[in-house]
Tab-separated table of C-alpha atoms in Angstrom:
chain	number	residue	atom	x	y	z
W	18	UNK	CA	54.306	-46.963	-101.144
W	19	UNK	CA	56.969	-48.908	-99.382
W	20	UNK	CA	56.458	-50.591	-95.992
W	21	UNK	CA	57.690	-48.000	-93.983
W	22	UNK	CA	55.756	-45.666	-95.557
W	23	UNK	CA	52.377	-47.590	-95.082
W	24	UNK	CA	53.474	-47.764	-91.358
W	25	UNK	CA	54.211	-44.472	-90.581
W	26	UNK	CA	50.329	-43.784	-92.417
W	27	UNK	CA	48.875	-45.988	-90.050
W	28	UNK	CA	50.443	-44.262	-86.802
W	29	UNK	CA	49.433	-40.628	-88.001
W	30	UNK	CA	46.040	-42.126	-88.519
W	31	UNK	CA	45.874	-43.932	-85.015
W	32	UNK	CA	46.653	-40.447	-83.964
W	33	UNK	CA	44.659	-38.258	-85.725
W	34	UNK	CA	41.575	-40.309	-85.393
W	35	UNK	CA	42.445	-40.298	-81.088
W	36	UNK	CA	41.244	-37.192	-80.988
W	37	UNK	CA	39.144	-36.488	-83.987
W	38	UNK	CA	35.672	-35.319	-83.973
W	39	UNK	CA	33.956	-37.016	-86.867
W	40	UNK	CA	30.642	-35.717	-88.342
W	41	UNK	CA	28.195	-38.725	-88.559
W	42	UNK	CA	24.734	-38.334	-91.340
W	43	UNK	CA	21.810	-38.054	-88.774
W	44	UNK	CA	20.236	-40.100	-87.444
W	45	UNK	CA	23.310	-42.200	-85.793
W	46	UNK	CA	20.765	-44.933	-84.506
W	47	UNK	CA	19.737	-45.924	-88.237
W	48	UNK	CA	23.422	-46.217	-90.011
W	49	UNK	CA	26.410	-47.737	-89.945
W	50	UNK	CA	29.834	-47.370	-91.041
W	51	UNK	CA	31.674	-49.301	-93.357
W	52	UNK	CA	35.711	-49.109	-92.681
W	53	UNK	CA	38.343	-49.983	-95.609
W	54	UNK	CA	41.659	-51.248	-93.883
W	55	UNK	CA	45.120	-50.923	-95.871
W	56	UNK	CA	44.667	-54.532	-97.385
W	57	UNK	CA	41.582	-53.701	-99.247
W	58	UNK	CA	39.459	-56.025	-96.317
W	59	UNK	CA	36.283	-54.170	-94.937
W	60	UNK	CA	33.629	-54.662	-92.175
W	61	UNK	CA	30.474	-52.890	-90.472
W	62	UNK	CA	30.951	-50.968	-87.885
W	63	UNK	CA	27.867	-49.006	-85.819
W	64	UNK	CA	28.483	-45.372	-85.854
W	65	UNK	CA	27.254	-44.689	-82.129
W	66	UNK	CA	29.146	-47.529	-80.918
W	67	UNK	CA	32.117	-49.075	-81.469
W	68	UNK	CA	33.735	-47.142	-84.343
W	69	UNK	CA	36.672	-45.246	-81.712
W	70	UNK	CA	37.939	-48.471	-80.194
W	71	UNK	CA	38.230	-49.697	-84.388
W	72	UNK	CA	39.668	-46.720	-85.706
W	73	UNK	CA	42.468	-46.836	-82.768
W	74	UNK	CA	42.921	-50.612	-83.091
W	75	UNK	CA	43.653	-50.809	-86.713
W	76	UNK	CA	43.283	-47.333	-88.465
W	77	UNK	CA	41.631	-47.798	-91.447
W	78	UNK	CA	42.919	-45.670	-95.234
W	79	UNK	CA	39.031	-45.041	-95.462
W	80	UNK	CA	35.961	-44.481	-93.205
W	81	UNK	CA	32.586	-44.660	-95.120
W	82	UNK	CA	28.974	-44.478	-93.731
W	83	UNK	CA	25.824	-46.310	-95.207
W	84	UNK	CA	22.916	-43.418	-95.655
W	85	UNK	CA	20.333	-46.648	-96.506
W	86	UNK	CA	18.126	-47.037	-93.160
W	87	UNK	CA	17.168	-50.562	-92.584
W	88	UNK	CA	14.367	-51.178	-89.497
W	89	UNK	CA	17.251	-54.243	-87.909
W	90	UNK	CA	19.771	-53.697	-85.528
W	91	UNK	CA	22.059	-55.873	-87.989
W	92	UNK	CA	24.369	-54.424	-91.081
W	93	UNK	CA	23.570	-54.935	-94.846
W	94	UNK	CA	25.543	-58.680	-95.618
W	95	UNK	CA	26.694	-58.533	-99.131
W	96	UNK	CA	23.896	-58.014	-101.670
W	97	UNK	CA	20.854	-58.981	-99.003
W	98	UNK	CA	20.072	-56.699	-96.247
W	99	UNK	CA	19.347	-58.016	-92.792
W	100	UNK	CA	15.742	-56.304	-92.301
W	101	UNK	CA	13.827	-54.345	-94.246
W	102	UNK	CA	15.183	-51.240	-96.234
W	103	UNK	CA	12.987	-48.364	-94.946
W	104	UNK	CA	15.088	-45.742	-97.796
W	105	UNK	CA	17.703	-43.224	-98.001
W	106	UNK	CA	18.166	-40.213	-99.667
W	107	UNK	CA	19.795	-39.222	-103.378
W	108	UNK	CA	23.211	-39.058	-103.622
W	109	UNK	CA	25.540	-37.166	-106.482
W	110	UNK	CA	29.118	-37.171	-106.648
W	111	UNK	CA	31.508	-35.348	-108.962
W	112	UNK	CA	34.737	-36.043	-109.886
W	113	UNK	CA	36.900	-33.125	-111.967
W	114	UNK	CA	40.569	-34.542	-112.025
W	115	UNK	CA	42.295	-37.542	-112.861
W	116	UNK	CA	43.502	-39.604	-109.508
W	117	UNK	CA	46.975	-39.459	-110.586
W	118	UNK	CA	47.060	-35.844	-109.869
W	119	UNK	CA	47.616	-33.676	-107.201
W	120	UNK	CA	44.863	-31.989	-106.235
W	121	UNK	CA	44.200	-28.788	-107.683
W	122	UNK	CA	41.466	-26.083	-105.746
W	123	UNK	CA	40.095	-24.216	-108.456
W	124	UNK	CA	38.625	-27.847	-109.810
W	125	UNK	CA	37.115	-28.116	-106.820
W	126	UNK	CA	35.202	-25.034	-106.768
W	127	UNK	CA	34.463	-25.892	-110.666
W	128	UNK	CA	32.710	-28.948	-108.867
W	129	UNK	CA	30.791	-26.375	-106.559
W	130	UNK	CA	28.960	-24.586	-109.927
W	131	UNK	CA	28.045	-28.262	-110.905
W	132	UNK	CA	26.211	-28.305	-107.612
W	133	UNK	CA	24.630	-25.087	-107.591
W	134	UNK	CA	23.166	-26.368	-110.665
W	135	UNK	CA	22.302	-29.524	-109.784
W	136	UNK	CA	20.065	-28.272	-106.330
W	137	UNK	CA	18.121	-25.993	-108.739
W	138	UNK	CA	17.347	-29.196	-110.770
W	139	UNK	CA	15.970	-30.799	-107.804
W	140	UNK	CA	14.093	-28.485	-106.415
W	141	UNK	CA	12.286	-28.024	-110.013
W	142	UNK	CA	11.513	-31.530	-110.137
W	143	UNK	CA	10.842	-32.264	-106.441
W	144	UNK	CA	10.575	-30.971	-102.859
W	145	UNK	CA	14.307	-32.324	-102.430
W	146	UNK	CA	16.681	-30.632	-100.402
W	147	UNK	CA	20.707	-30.545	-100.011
W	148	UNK	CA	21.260	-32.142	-96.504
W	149	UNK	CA	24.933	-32.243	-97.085
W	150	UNK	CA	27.611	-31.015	-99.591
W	151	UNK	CA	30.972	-32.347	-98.691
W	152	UNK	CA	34.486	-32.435	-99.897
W	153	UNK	CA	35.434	-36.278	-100.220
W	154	UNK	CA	38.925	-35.425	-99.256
W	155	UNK	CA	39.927	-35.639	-102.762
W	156	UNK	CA	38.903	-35.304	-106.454
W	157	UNK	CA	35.493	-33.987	-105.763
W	158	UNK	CA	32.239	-32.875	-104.220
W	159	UNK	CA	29.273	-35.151	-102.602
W	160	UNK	CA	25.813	-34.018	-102.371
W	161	UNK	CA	23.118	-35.733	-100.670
W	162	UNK	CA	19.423	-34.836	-100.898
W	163	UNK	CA	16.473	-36.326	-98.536
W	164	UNK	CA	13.173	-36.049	-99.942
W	165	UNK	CA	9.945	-35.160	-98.619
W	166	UNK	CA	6.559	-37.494	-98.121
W	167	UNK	CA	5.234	-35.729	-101.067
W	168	UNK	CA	6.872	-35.261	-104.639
W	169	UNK	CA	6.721	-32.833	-106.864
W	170	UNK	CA	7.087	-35.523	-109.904
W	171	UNK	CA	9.582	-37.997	-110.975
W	172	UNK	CA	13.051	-36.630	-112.740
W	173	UNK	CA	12.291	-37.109	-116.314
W	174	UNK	CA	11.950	-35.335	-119.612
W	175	UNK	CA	8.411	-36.146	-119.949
W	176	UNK	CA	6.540	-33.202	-119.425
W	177	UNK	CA	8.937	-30.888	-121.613
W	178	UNK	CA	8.182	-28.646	-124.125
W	179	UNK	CA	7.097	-31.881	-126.612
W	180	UNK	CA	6.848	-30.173	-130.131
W	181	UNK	CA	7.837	-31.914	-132.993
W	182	UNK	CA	10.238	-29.554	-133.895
W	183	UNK	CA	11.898	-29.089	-130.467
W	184	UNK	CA	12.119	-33.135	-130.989
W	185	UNK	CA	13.536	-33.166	-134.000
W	186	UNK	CA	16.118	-30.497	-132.644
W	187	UNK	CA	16.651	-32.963	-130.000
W	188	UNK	CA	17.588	-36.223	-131.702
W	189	UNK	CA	19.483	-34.341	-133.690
W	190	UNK	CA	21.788	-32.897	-131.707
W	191	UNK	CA	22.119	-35.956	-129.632
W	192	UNK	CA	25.529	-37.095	-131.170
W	193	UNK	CA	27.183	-33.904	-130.476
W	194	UNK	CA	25.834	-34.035	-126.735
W	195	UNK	CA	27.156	-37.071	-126.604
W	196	UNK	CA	30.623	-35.899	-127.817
W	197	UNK	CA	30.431	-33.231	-124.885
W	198	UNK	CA	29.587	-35.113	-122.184
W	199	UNK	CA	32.442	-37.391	-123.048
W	200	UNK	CA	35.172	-35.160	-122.697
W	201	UNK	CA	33.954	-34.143	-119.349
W	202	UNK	CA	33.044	-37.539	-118.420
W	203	UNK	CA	36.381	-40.191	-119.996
W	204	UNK	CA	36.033	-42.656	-117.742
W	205	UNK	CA	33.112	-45.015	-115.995
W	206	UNK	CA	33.837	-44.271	-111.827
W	207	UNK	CA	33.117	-48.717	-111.430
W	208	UNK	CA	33.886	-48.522	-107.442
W	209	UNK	CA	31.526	-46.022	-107.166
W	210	UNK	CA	29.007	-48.186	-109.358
W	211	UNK	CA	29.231	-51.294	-107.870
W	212	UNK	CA	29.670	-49.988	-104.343
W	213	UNK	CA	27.448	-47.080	-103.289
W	214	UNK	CA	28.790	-46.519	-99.969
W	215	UNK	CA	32.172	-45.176	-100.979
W	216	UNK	CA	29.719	-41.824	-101.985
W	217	UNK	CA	29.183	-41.657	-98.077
W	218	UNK	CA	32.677	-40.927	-97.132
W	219	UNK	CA	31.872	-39.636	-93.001
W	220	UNK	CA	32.780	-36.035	-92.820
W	221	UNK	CA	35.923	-35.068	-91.125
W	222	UNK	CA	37.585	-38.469	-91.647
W	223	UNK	CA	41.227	-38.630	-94.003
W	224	UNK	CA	41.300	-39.755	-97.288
W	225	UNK	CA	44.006	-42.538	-97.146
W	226	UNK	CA	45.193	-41.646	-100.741
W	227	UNK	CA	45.589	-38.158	-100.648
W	228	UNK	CA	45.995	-37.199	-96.309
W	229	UNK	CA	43.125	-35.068	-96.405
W	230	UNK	CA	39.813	-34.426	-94.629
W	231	UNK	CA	36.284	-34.719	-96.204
W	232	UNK	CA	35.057	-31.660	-94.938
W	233	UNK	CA	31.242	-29.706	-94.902
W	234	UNK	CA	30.854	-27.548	-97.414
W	235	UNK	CA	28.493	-24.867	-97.459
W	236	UNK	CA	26.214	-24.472	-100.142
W	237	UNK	CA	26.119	-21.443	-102.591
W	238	UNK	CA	29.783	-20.858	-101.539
W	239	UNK	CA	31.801	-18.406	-103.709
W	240	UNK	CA	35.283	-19.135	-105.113
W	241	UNK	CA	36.871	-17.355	-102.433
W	242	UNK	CA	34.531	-18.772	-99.789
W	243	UNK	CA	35.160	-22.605	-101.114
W	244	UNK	CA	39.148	-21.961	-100.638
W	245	UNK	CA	38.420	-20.607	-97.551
W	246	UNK	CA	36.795	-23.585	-96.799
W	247	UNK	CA	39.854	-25.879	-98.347
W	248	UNK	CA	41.756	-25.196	-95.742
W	249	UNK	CA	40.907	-27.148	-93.269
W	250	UNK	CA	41.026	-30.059	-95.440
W	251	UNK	CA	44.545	-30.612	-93.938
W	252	UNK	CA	45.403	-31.876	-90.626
W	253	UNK	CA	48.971	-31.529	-90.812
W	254	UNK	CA	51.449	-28.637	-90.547
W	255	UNK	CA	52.009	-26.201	-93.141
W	256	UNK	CA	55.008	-24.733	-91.084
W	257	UNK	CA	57.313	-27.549	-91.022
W	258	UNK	CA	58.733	-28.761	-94.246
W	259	UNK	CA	60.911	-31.727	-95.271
W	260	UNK	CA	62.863	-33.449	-98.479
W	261	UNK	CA	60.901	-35.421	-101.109
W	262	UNK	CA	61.854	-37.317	-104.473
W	263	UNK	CA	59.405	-36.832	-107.077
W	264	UNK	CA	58.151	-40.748	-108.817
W	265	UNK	CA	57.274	-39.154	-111.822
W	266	UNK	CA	56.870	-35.371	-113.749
W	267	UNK	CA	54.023	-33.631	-111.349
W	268	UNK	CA	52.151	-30.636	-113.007
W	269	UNK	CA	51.741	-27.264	-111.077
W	270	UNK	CA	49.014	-27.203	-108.893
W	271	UNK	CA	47.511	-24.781	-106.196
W	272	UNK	CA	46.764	-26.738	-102.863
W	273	UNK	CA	44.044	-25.831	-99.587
W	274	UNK	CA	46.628	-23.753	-98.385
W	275	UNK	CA	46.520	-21.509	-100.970
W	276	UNK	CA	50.156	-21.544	-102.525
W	277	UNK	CA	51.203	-23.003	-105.806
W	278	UNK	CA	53.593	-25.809	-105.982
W	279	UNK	CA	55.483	-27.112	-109.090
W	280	UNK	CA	56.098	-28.353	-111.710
W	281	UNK	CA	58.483	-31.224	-110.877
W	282	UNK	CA	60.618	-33.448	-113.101
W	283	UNK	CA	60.922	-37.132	-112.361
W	284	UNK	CA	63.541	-37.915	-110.120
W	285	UNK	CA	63.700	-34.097	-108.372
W	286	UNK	CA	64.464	-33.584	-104.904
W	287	UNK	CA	62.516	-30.108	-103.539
W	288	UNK	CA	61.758	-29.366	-99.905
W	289	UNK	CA	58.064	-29.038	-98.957
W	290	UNK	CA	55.560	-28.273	-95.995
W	291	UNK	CA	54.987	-31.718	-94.349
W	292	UNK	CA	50.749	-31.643	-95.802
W	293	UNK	CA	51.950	-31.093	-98.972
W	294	UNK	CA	54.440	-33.675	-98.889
W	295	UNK	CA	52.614	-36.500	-97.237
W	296	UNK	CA	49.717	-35.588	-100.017
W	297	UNK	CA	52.320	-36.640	-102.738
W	298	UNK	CA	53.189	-39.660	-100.637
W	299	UNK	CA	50.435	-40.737	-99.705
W	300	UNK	CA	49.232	-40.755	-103.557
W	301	UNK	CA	52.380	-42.255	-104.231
W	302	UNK	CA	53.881	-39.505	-106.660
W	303	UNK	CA	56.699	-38.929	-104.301
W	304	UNK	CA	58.753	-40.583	-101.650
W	305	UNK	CA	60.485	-39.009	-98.653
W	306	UNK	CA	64.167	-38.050	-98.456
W	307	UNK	CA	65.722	-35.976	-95.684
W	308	UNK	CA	69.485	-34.997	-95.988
W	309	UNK	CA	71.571	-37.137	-94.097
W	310	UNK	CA	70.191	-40.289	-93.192
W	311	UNK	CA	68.134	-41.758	-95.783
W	312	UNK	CA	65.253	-43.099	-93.349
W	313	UNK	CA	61.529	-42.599	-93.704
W	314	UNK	CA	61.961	-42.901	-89.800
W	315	UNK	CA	63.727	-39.847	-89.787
W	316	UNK	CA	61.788	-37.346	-90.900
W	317	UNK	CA	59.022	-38.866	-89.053
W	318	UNK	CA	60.051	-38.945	-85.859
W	319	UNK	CA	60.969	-35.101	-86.236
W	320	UNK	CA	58.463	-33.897	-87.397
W	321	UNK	CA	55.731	-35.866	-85.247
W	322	UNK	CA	55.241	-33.060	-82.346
W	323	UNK	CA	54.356	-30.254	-85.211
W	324	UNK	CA	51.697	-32.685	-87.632
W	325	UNK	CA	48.876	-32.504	-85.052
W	326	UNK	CA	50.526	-29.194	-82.789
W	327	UNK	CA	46.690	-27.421	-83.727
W	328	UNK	CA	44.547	-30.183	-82.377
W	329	UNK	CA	47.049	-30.525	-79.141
W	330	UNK	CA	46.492	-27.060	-78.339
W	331	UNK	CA	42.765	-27.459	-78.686
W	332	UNK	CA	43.335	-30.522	-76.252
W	333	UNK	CA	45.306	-28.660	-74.003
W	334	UNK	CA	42.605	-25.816	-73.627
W	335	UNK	CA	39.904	-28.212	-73.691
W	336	UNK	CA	41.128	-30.104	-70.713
W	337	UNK	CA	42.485	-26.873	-68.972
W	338	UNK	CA	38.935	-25.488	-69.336
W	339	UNK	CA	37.227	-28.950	-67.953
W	340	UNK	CA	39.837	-28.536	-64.968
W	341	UNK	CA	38.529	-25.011	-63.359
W	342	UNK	CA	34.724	-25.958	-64.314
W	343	UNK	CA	35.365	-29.066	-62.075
W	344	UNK	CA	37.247	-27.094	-59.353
């Protein structure tokens, strides 16, 4: 993304995050947030106090949360924490699409049978249960299960059906497992791997590469009940639209609002709804190009009263409502 581009980013998030209502892991007093600013720098923030006045200051591309409880008042420092780790719960995350696509709905309710399947697992093997299944705002789903003072039994195969021919059967067909598994799985997530708090994206915060919301999920959701859900992934208007040049061919792909957009060629020039556009953007599969003046500026400044015109409205009615309560 070019400069302006990046700038423009940061004022919708200084917005956005003005009047946002973000959905902190319980409980606040025990975590922290960890904020990712558009230079790749990062710091601790506590999530009860604090974390407004730095989101407004400097909006950050990313807004994660530690779920780790430590018994300090100070933040984890690098590999060491400050005080000692009293635990956290069990975190999944799955990822269905590559990150140079647009996102695509029906892959994220493909994630949601993943995670029907995976609570069933837990239970089995535990008395774990899902405290939260999010969207991360992008490729996938989060889950995060707490645990209870007593355990079932560890997650292992030991205690399987252990004949020697079921064994056999097993080693066997190893190799071919391993061949399935890899086409689902092509690549090694390393951010995720070497830093865990990235899983902990805070619900209701924007994705900085994709300009949408992780958002609560329900659990057990059907397909139509998951799209339902999608659509308030999106902060920004689906009613105003404006010019963008495609960086490179873009497949078709159905986004939270429903609709189905492509396939564009390299180099095209198509008219879209302002969330749609800023997702291609802000991934950086598209830039922005109004008719007339060729200015990022432009379209910006034109379309700034309609990107946040729901959340005004709630403003409006909030304050008109605190108004005759106080009179």
């Amino acid at each position: 993304m070019n400069e302006t581009v990046v700038r423009s980013r940061s004022a919708l998030l200084r917005q956005y995050y003005g009047a946002a209502q973000l959905g902190w892991f319980h409980p606040r007093s025990l975590h922290w947030a960890k904020v990712v600013t558009e230079d790749g720098f990062w710091r601790w923030i506590r999530s009860d106090s604090g974390v407004r006045r730095r989101l407004l200051k400097k909006p950050p591309v990313h807004v994660y949360q530690t779920v780790l409880r430590f018994k300090t008042d100070g933040p984890p420092r690098g590999w060491r924490s400050t005080g000692y780790l009293l635990g956290g719960p069990v975190l999944f995350e799955t990822d269905l699409f590559d990150k140079s696509e647009p996102l695509s709905v029906w892959k994220v309710v493909d994630s949601i049978h993943i995670i029907d399947g995976l609570v069933d697992l837990m239970r089995d093997r535990g008395d774990y249960r899902p405290d939260c299944i999010t969207y991360s705002g992008f490729r996938g789903v989060h889950v995060m299960f707490s645990q209870s003072t007593t355990p079932k039994s560890f997650i292992t195969l030991e205690g399987q059906d252990s004949r020697p021919r079921d064994l056999r059967n097993f080693v066997r067909s190893r190799k071919h497992m391993a061949r399935s598994v890899g086409c689902w799985c092509r690549e090694w997530d390393w951010k995720v791997s070497a830093d865990i708090w990235r899983v902990a994206r805070v619900p209701w915060s924007i994705h900085g590469s994709s300009a949408l919301r992780a958002i609560p999920l329900k659990p057990r959701s059907t397909p139509s009940s998951v799209t339902r859900q999608l659509r308030e992934a999106s902060p920004f208007s689906f009613t105003s639209s404006i010019h963008v040049r495609t960086k490179r061919h873009i497949p078709p792909f159905v986004f939270v609002d429903g609709e189905t957009y492509g396939p564009y060629g390299k180099g095209w020039t198509t008219r879209l709804p302002i969330a749609v556009a800023l997702h291609l953007i802000w991934q950086d599969l598209a830039r922005p190009r109004e008719a007339g003046p060729r200015r990022t500026s432009t379209w910006f400044e034109r379309g700034w009263q309609v990107l946040f015109h729901a959340s005004a409205e709630a403003r409006h009615e909030h304050d008109m409502s605190a108004g005759r309560s106080s009179g």
